[in-house]
Amino acid sequence: MKIEQIYTGCLAHAAYYLESKGEAAIFDPLREVEPYIARAKKDRATIKYVFETHFHADFVSGHLDLKKKTGAEIVFGPTAKPGYEATVAKDNQIFKVGDYQVKVIHTPGHTMESTTYLLLDENGKEHGLITGDTLFIGDVGRPDLDQHVVSELTEEKLAGYLFDSLRNKIMPLDDNLIVYPNHGAGSACGKMMSKETTDTLGHQKKVNYALRPDMTKDEFIKELLTGLTAPPGYFPQ
């Protein structure tokens, strides 16, 4: 499968480029979109989709600029309410990029619209997961950001949603899947992310504290909320 991680170290941010048969998709682009456009031109590919795993708090996304410059369709996961033209996908909806498939898996918790995208190759084989801020390498997304925008969403409620998303949507998937997260060590979106920027899901099940199989929901919530520092002041904006 032709997928590339485009990592920006100063933001500890990972965007992704997917290409098949002259069609491309960008996941979680930064505001500076020329590198993505140039990458697609190198393959003589047309950017068909811009997939957003969630509304980002730590950077301004380039999705609107990519749509304007390339005509790409912006896709968000379920429950998203964008104030501009975009597709709000349904859970389990399939999008085609050339011979590849991108399956929507709604994984609320970090935010309510947070979505993981399951990538399937030209043979229909599951290859990897673009997890956004739902699952990092060594950590999971902090659940205290949406409450600054929607008051009734307490961090405890969001942490409970994240527990269910991880247990019911992510952990049952194949151990051989590659996890492609939105951030690495240094980001304020988690508290103990690894310096590694990809891993297998099976290895994360063994080493990621938040995926411990015998952890109860109450234990998960307590452990996840312990040690969180205050988010940067601009995040709610």
PDB file of C-alpha atoms in Angstrom:
ATOM      1  CA  MET A   1       0.000   0.000   0.000  1.00  0.00           C
ATOM      2  CA  LYS A   2       1.306   3.418  -0.952  1.00  0.00           C
ATOM      3  CA  ILE A   3       0.960   5.534   2.177  1.00  0.00           C
ATOM      4  CA  GLU A   4       3.466   8.095   3.410  1.00  0.00           C
ATOM      5  CA  GLN A   5       3.721   9.878   6.730  1.00  0.00           C
ATOM      6  CA  ILE A   6       4.562  13.572   6.379  1.00  0.00           C
ATOM      7  CA  TYR A   7       5.951  14.525   9.779  1.00  0.00           C
ATOM      8  CA  THR A   8       6.514  18.062  11.051  1.00  0.00           C
ATOM      9  CA  GLY A   9       8.797  17.860  14.070  1.00  0.00           C
ATOM     10  CA  CYS A  10       8.237  21.348  15.479  1.00  0.00           C
ATOM     11  CA  LEU A  11       4.545  20.519  15.931  1.00  0.00           C
ATOM     12  CA  ALA A  12       5.045  16.784  16.519  1.00  0.00           C
ATOM     13  CA  HIS A  13       2.386  16.414  13.848  1.00  0.00           C
ATOM     14  CA  ALA A  14       1.839  13.676  11.281  1.00  0.00           C
ATOM     15  CA  ALA A  15      -0.209  14.082   8.126  1.00  0.00           C
ATOM     16  CA  TYR A  16      -0.630  11.201   5.683  1.00  0.00           C
ATOM     17  CA  TYR A  17      -0.580  10.860   1.908  1.00  0.00           C
ATOM     18  CA  LEU A  18      -2.376   7.917   0.286  1.00  0.00           C
ATOM     19  CA  GLU A  19      -2.242   7.248  -3.474  1.00  0.00           C
ATOM     20  CA  SER A  20      -3.594   4.609  -5.835  1.00  0.00           C
ATOM     21  CA  LYS A  21      -4.274   4.637  -9.586  1.00  0.00           C
ATOM     22  CA  GLY A  22      -3.864   8.389  -9.910  1.00  0.00           C
ATOM     23  CA  GLU A  23      -6.134   9.248  -6.982  1.00  0.00           C
ATOM     24  CA  ALA A  24      -4.812  10.604  -3.698  1.00  0.00           C
ATOM     25  CA  ALA A  25      -6.085  11.442  -0.231  1.00  0.00           C
ATOM     26  CA  ILE A  26      -4.565  13.626   2.465  1.00  0.00           C
ATOM     27  CA  PHE A  27      -5.261  13.011   6.147  1.00  0.00           C
ATOM     28  CA  ASP A  28      -5.022  15.838   8.710  1.00  0.00           C
ATOM     29  CA  PRO A  29      -3.108  18.368   6.590  1.00  0.00           C
ATOM     30  CA  LEU A  30      -1.327  21.392   8.019  1.00  0.00           C
ATOM     31  CA  ARG A  31      -2.244  24.888   6.827  1.00  0.00           C
ATOM     32  CA  GLU A  32       0.717  24.986   4.420  1.00  0.00           C
ATOM     33  CA  VAL A  33      -0.705  22.790   1.684  1.00  0.00           C
ATOM     34  CA  GLU A  34       1.830  23.167  -1.125  1.00  0.00           C
ATOM     35  CA  PRO A  35       3.880  20.123  -0.011  1.00  0.00           C
ATOM     36  CA  TYR A  36       0.792  17.903  -0.355  1.00  0.00           C
ATOM     37  CA  ILE A  37      -0.069  19.330  -3.756  1.00  0.00           C
ATOM     38  CA  ALA A  38       3.533  18.868  -4.908  1.00  0.00           C
ATOM     39  CA  ARG A  39       3.543  15.275  -3.662  1.00  0.00           C
ATOM     40  CA  ALA A  40       0.428  14.461  -5.646  1.00  0.00           C
ATOM     41  CA  LYS A  41       1.828  16.138  -8.766  1.00  0.00           C
ATOM     42  CA  LYS A  42       4.913  13.942  -8.467  1.00  0.00           C
ATOM     43  CA  ASP A  43       2.615  10.924  -8.855  1.00  0.00           C
ATOM     44  CA  ARG A  44       0.479  12.694 -11.468  1.00  0.00           C
ATOM     45  CA  ALA A  45      -2.360  12.121  -9.056  1.00  0.00           C
ATOM     46  CA  THR A  46      -5.476  14.112  -8.270  1.00  0.00           C
ATOM     47  CA  ILE A  47      -6.254  14.780  -4.612  1.00  0.00           C
ATOM     48  CA  LYS A  48      -9.749  13.343  -4.279  1.00  0.00           C
ATOM     49  CA  TYR A  49     -10.320  13.527  -0.517  1.00  0.00           C
ATOM     50  CA  VAL A  50      -9.115  15.402   2.529  1.00  0.00           C
ATOM     51  CA  PHE A  51      -9.924  13.266   5.570  1.00  0.00           C
ATOM     52  CA  GLU A  52     -10.025  14.925   8.979  1.00  0.00           C
ATOM     53  CA  THR A  53      -9.820  12.675  12.022  1.00  0.00           C
ATOM     54  CA  HIS A  54     -11.294  15.443  14.200  1.00  0.00           C
ATOM     55  CA  PHE A  55     -11.416  19.202  14.662  1.00  0.00           C
ATOM     56  CA  HIS A  56      -7.872  20.123  15.656  1.00  0.00           C
ATOM     57  CA  ALA A  57      -7.040  22.312  18.643  1.00  0.00           C
ATOM     58  CA  ASP A  58      -3.262  22.557  18.315  1.00  0.00           C
ATOM     59  CA  PHE A  59      -2.941  23.752  14.704  1.00  0.00           C
ATOM     60  CA  VAL A  60      -4.951  25.261  11.854  1.00  0.00           C
ATOM     61  CA  SER A  61      -5.819  22.594   9.320  1.00  0.00           C
ATOM     62  CA  GLY A  62      -5.231  23.013   5.594  1.00  0.00           C
ATOM     63  CA  HIS A  63      -8.415  21.241   4.545  1.00  0.00           C
ATOM     64  CA  LEU A  64     -10.188  24.375   3.286  1.00  0.00           C
ATOM     65  CA  ASP A  65      -7.135  25.495   1.310  1.00  0.00           C
ATOM     66  CA  LEU A  66      -6.771  22.054  -0.258  1.00  0.00           C
ATOM     67  CA  LYS A  67     -10.444  22.053  -1.243  1.00  0.00           C
ATOM     68  CA  LYS A  68     -10.094  25.505  -2.769  1.00  0.00           C
ATOM     69  CA  LYS A  69      -6.920  24.694  -4.705  1.00  0.00           C
ATOM     70  CA  THR A  70      -7.663  21.116  -5.791  1.00  0.00           C
ATOM     71  CA  GLY A  71     -11.426  20.620  -5.529  1.00  0.00           C
ATOM     72  CA  ALA A  72     -10.914  17.776  -3.050  1.00  0.00           C
ATOM     73  CA  GLU A  73     -13.860  16.656  -0.946  1.00  0.00           C
ATOM     74  CA  ILE A  74     -13.481  17.264   2.810  1.00  0.00           C
ATOM     75  CA  VAL A  75     -14.601  14.331   4.964  1.00  0.00           C
ATOM     76  CA  PHE A  76     -15.309  14.339   8.697  1.00  0.00           C
ATOM     77  CA  GLY A  77     -16.548  11.517  10.885  1.00  0.00           C
ATOM     78  CA  PRO A  78     -20.033  11.164  12.394  1.00  0.00           C
ATOM     79  CA  THR A  79     -21.529  13.974  14.540  1.00  0.00           C
ATOM     80  CA  ALA A  80     -19.186  16.634  13.094  1.00  0.00           C
ATOM     81  CA  LYS A  81     -20.857  19.988  12.410  1.00  0.00           C
ATOM     82  CA  PRO A  82     -18.552  21.922  10.098  1.00  0.00           C
ATOM     83  CA  GLY A  83     -19.578  25.441   9.172  1.00  0.00           C
ATOM     84  CA  TYR A  84     -18.635  24.935   5.528  1.00  0.00           C
ATOM     85  CA  GLU A  85     -19.195  22.453   2.724  1.00  0.00           C
ATOM     86  CA  ALA A  86     -17.976  19.019   3.777  1.00  0.00           C
ATOM     87  CA  THR A  87     -19.137  15.415   3.919  1.00  0.00           C
ATOM     88  CA  VAL A  88     -20.079  14.116   7.364  1.00  0.00           C
ATOM     89  CA  ALA A  89     -19.558  10.381   6.971  1.00  0.00           C
ATOM     90  CA  LYS A  90     -21.508   7.585   8.581  1.00  0.00           C
ATOM     91  CA  ASP A  91     -19.916   4.957  10.794  1.00  0.00           C
ATOM     92  CA  ASN A  92     -18.537   2.112   8.606  1.00  0.00           C
ATOM     93  CA  GLN A  93     -18.921   4.151   5.416  1.00  0.00           C
ATOM     94  CA  ILE A  94     -16.424   3.261   2.682  1.00  0.00           C
ATOM     95  CA  PHE A  95     -14.571   5.746   0.475  1.00  0.00           C
ATOM     96  CA  LYS A  96     -12.539   4.610  -2.536  1.00  0.00           C
ATOM     97  CA  VAL A  97      -9.145   6.021  -3.436  1.00  0.00           C
ATOM     98  CA  GLY A  98      -8.093   4.266  -6.625  1.00  0.00           C
ATOM     99  CA  ASP A  99      -7.994   0.563  -5.773  1.00  0.00           C
ATOM    100  CA  TYR A 100      -7.844   1.257  -2.032  1.00  0.00           C
ATOM    101  CA  GLN A 101     -10.681   1.583   0.455  1.00  0.00           C
ATOM    102  CA  VAL A 102     -10.914   3.910   3.437  1.00  0.00           C
ATOM    103  CA  LYS A 103     -13.391   2.753   6.075  1.00  0.00           C
ATOM    104  CA  VAL A 104     -14.815   5.170   8.629  1.00  0.00           C
ATOM    105  CA  ILE A 105     -14.705   3.981  12.251  1.00  0.00           C
ATOM    106  CA  HIS A 106     -16.312   6.465  14.649  1.00  0.00           C
ATOM    107  CA  THR A 107     -14.169   6.566  17.808  1.00  0.00           C
ATOM    108  CA  PRO A 108     -15.412   9.390  20.070  1.00  0.00           C
ATOM    109  CA  GLY A 109     -13.501  10.278  23.217  1.00  0.00           C
ATOM    110  CA  HIS A 110     -10.762  12.758  22.429  1.00  0.00           C
ATOM    111  CA  THR A 111     -13.562  14.719  20.764  1.00  0.00           C
ATOM    112  CA  MET A 112     -17.055  13.550  19.919  1.00  0.00           C
ATOM    113  CA  GLU A 113     -16.483  13.500  16.165  1.00  0.00           C
ATOM    114  CA  SER A 114     -13.097  11.767  16.461  1.00  0.00           C
ATOM    115  CA  THR A 115     -12.779   9.119  13.784  1.00  0.00           C
ATOM    116  CA  THR A 116     -10.268   6.419  12.904  1.00  0.00           C
ATOM    117  CA  TYR A 117      -9.807   5.477   9.250  1.00  0.00           C
ATOM    118  CA  LEU A 118      -9.143   1.823   8.412  1.00  0.00           C
ATOM    119  CA  LEU A 119      -7.092   1.401   5.228  1.00  0.00           C
ATOM    120  CA  LEU A 120      -7.666  -1.584   2.934  1.00  0.00           C
ATOM    121  CA  ASP A 121      -5.359  -2.381   0.028  1.00  0.00           C
ATOM    122  CA  GLU A 122      -6.189  -3.312  -3.564  1.00  0.00           C
ATOM    123  CA  ASN A 123      -6.962  -6.892  -2.454  1.00  0.00           C
ATOM    124  CA  GLY A 124      -9.310  -5.774   0.307  1.00  0.00           C
ATOM    125  CA  LYS A 125      -6.752  -6.663   2.989  1.00  0.00           C
ATOM    126  CA  GLU A 126      -6.700  -4.472   6.075  1.00  0.00           C
ATOM    127  CA  HIS A 127      -3.389  -2.616   6.195  1.00  0.00           C
ATOM    128  CA  GLY A 128      -3.435   0.095   8.851  1.00  0.00           C
ATOM    129  CA  LEU A 129      -5.298   2.596  10.985  1.00  0.00           C
ATOM    130  CA  ILE A 130      -5.045   6.360  10.777  1.00  0.00           C
ATOM    131  CA  THR A 131      -6.022   7.039  14.367  1.00  0.00           C
ATOM    132  CA  GLY A 132      -5.836  10.819  14.723  1.00  0.00           C
ATOM    133  CA  ASP A 133      -5.760  11.631  18.435  1.00  0.00           C
ATOM    134  CA  THR A 134      -7.685   8.519  19.470  1.00  0.00           C
ATOM    135  CA  LEU A 135      -4.634   6.256  19.743  1.00  0.00           C
ATOM    136  CA  PHE A 136      -1.018   7.375  19.869  1.00  0.00           C
ATOM    137  CA  ILE A 137       2.111   5.281  20.150  1.00  0.00           C
ATOM    138  CA  GLY A 138       2.327   4.690  23.895  1.00  0.00           C
ATOM    139  CA  ASP A 139      -0.657   6.847  24.774  1.00  0.00           C
ATOM    140  CA  VAL A 140      -4.195   7.918  23.858  1.00  0.00           C
ATOM    141  CA  GLY A 141      -5.700  11.343  23.268  1.00  0.00           C
ATOM    142  CA  ARG A 142      -6.443  13.584  26.221  1.00  0.00           C
ATOM    143  CA  PRO A 143     -10.198  13.799  26.879  1.00  0.00           C
ATOM    144  CA  ASP A 144     -10.367  17.268  28.425  1.00  0.00           C
ATOM    145  CA  LEU A 145     -10.376  19.542  25.371  1.00  0.00           C
ATOM    146  CA  ASP A 146     -13.966  19.394  24.093  1.00  0.00           C
ATOM    147  CA  GLN A 147     -15.299  20.456  27.488  1.00  0.00           C
ATOM    148  CA  HIS A 148     -13.866  23.917  26.869  1.00  0.00           C
ATOM    149  CA  VAL A 149     -16.158  24.209  23.840  1.00  0.00           C
ATOM    150  CA  VAL A 150     -19.206  22.164  24.907  1.00  0.00           C
ATOM    151  CA  SER A 151     -19.749  22.632  28.635  1.00  0.00           C
ATOM    152  CA  GLU A 152     -21.796  19.474  29.258  1.00  0.00           C
ATOM    153  CA  LEU A 153     -18.958  17.312  27.915  1.00  0.00           C
ATOM    154  CA  THR A 154     -16.967  16.714  31.065  1.00  0.00           C
ATOM    155  CA  GLU A 155     -13.555  15.103  30.863  1.00  0.00           C
ATOM    156  CA  GLU A 156     -14.937  12.087  32.708  1.00  0.00           C
ATOM    157  CA  LYS A 157     -17.674  11.610  30.092  1.00  0.00           C
ATOM    158  CA  LEU A 158     -15.200  11.946  27.248  1.00  0.00           C
ATOM    159  CA  ALA A 159     -12.790   9.518  28.907  1.00  0.00           C
ATOM    160  CA  GLY A 160     -15.645   7.024  29.195  1.00  0.00           C
ATOM    161  CA  TYR A 161     -16.421   7.388  25.497  1.00  0.00           C
ATOM    162  CA  LEU A 162     -12.748   6.869  24.686  1.00  0.00           C
ATOM    163  CA  PHE A 163     -12.618   3.699  26.783  1.00  0.00           C
ATOM    164  CA  ASP A 164     -15.564   2.291  24.836  1.00  0.00           C
ATOM    165  CA  SER A 165     -14.099   3.332  21.486  1.00  0.00           C
ATOM    166  CA  LEU A 166     -10.782   1.666  22.210  1.00  0.00           C
ATOM    167  CA  ARG A 167     -12.287  -1.525  23.603  1.00  0.00           C
ATOM    168  CA  ASN A 168     -15.142  -1.942  21.140  1.00  0.00           C
ATOM    169  CA  LYS A 169     -13.781  -0.450  17.918  1.00  0.00           C
ATOM    170  CA  ILE A 170      -9.963  -0.576  17.970  1.00  0.00           C
ATOM    171  CA  MET A 171      -8.747  -3.451  20.140  1.00  0.00           C
ATOM    172  CA  PRO A 172     -10.774  -6.177  18.359  1.00  0.00           C
ATOM    173  CA  LEU A 173      -8.961  -5.388  15.100  1.00  0.00           C
ATOM    174  CA  ASP A 174      -6.047  -7.441  13.753  1.00  0.00           C
ATOM    175  CA  ASP A 175      -2.738  -7.195  15.616  1.00  0.00           C
ATOM    176  CA  ASN A 176      -0.818  -6.783  12.352  1.00  0.00           C
ATOM    177  CA  LEU A 177      -2.437  -3.456  11.508  1.00  0.00           C
ATOM    178  CA  ILE A 178      -0.056  -0.500  11.450  1.00  0.00           C
ATOM    179  CA  VAL A 179      -1.059   2.398  13.687  1.00  0.00           C
ATOM    180  CA  TYR A 180      -0.585   5.810  12.078  1.00  0.00           C
ATOM    181  CA  PRO A 181      -1.275   8.496  14.736  1.00  0.00           C
ATOM    182  CA  ASN A 182      -1.664  12.262  14.322  1.00  0.00           C
ATOM    183  CA  HIS A 183       1.066  13.167  16.836  1.00  0.00           C
ATOM    184  CA  GLY A 184       4.293  11.988  18.410  1.00  0.00           C
ATOM    185  CA  ALA A 185       6.308  12.919  21.494  1.00  0.00           C
ATOM    186  CA  GLY A 186       6.229  16.637  22.218  1.00  0.00           C
ATOM    187  CA  SER A 187       2.578  17.226  21.408  1.00  0.00           C
ATOM    188  CA  ALA A 188       0.278  18.643  24.071  1.00  0.00           C
ATOM    189  CA  CYS A 189      -2.532  16.335  22.915  1.00  0.00           C
ATOM    190  CA  GLY A 190      -1.293  13.462  25.096  1.00  0.00           C
ATOM    191  CA  LYS A 191       0.881  13.080  28.175  1.00  0.00           C
ATOM    192  CA  MET A 192       3.347  10.261  27.482  1.00  0.00           C
ATOM    193  CA  MET A 193       3.632   9.681  23.751  1.00  0.00           C
ATOM    194  CA  SER A 194       6.523   7.686  22.326  1.00  0.00           C
ATOM    195  CA  LYS A 195       9.188   9.192  20.093  1.00  0.00           C
ATOM    196  CA  GLU A 196       8.232   6.471  17.609  1.00  0.00           C
ATOM    197  CA  THR A 197       5.628   7.588  15.089  1.00  0.00           C
ATOM    198  CA  THR A 198       4.216   4.221  13.933  1.00  0.00           C
ATOM    199  CA  ASP A 199       3.806   0.757  15.427  1.00  0.00           C
ATOM    200  CA  THR A 200       1.689  -2.352  15.064  1.00  0.00           C
ATOM    201  CA  LEU A 201      -1.601  -2.521  16.906  1.00  0.00           C
ATOM    202  CA  GLY A 202      -0.543  -5.830  18.454  1.00  0.00           C
ATOM    203  CA  HIS A 203       2.543  -4.284  20.030  1.00  0.00           C
ATOM    204  CA  GLN A 204       0.534  -1.356  21.331  1.00  0.00           C
ATOM    205  CA  LYS A 205      -1.869  -3.782  22.997  1.00  0.00           C
ATOM    206  CA  LYS A 206       1.118  -5.133  24.916  1.00  0.00           C
ATOM    207  CA  VAL A 207       2.886  -1.893  25.890  1.00  0.00           C
ATOM    208  CA  ASN A 208       0.345   0.950  25.848  1.00  0.00           C
ATOM    209  CA  TYR A 209      -0.949   1.501  29.381  1.00  0.00           C
ATOM    210  CA  ALA A 210      -4.371   2.582  28.088  1.00  0.00           C
ATOM    211  CA  LEU A 211      -4.915  -0.703  26.231  1.00  0.00           C
ATOM    212  CA  ARG A 212      -4.333  -2.992  29.206  1.00  0.00           C
ATOM    213  CA  PRO A 213      -6.996  -5.681  28.728  1.00  0.00           C
ATOM    214  CA  ASP A 214      -7.877  -6.093  32.411  1.00  0.00           C
ATOM    215  CA  MET A 215      -8.412  -2.363  33.013  1.00  0.00           C
ATOM    216  CA  THR A 216     -11.913  -1.356  34.144  1.00  0.00           C
ATOM    217  CA  LYS A 217     -13.573   1.774  32.831  1.00  0.00           C
ATOM    218  CA  ASP A 218     -13.189   3.506  36.209  1.00  0.00           C
ATOM    219  CA  GLU A 219      -9.487   2.611  36.295  1.00  0.00           C
ATOM    220  CA  PHE A 220      -9.053   3.873  32.765  1.00  0.00           C
ATOM    221  CA  ILE A 221     -10.730   7.201  33.519  1.00  0.00           C
ATOM    222  CA  LYS A 222      -8.673   7.726  36.668  1.00  0.00           C
ATOM    223  CA  GLU A 223      -5.385   6.831  35.004  1.00  0.00           C
ATOM    224  CA  LEU A 224      -6.117   8.893  31.905  1.00  0.00           C
ATOM    225  CA  LEU A 225      -7.009  12.040  33.839  1.00  0.00           C
ATOM    226  CA  THR A 226      -4.138  11.807  36.316  1.00  0.00           C
ATOM    227  CA  GLY A 227      -1.199  14.026  35.483  1.00  0.00           C
ATOM    228  CA  LEU A 228      -2.808  16.091  32.733  1.00  0.00           C
ATOM    229  CA  THR A 229      -1.411  19.587  32.503  1.00  0.00           C
ATOM    230  CA  ALA A 230      -3.635  22.501  31.543  1.00  0.00           C
ATOM    231  CA  PRO A 231      -4.085  22.731  27.769  1.00  0.00           C
ATOM    232  CA  PRO A 232      -2.497  25.732  26.037  1.00  0.00           C
ATOM    233  CA  GLY A 233      -4.776  28.766  26.189  1.00  0.00           C
ATOM    234  CA  TYR A 234      -5.357  28.962  22.440  1.00  0.00           C
ATOM    235  CA  PHE A 235      -6.681  25.395  22.132  1.00  0.00           C
ATOM    236  CA  PRO A 236     -10.384  26.284  22.672  1.00  0.00           C
ATOM    237  CA  GLN A 237     -10.176  28.886  19.933  1.00  0.00           C
TER     238      GLN A 237
END
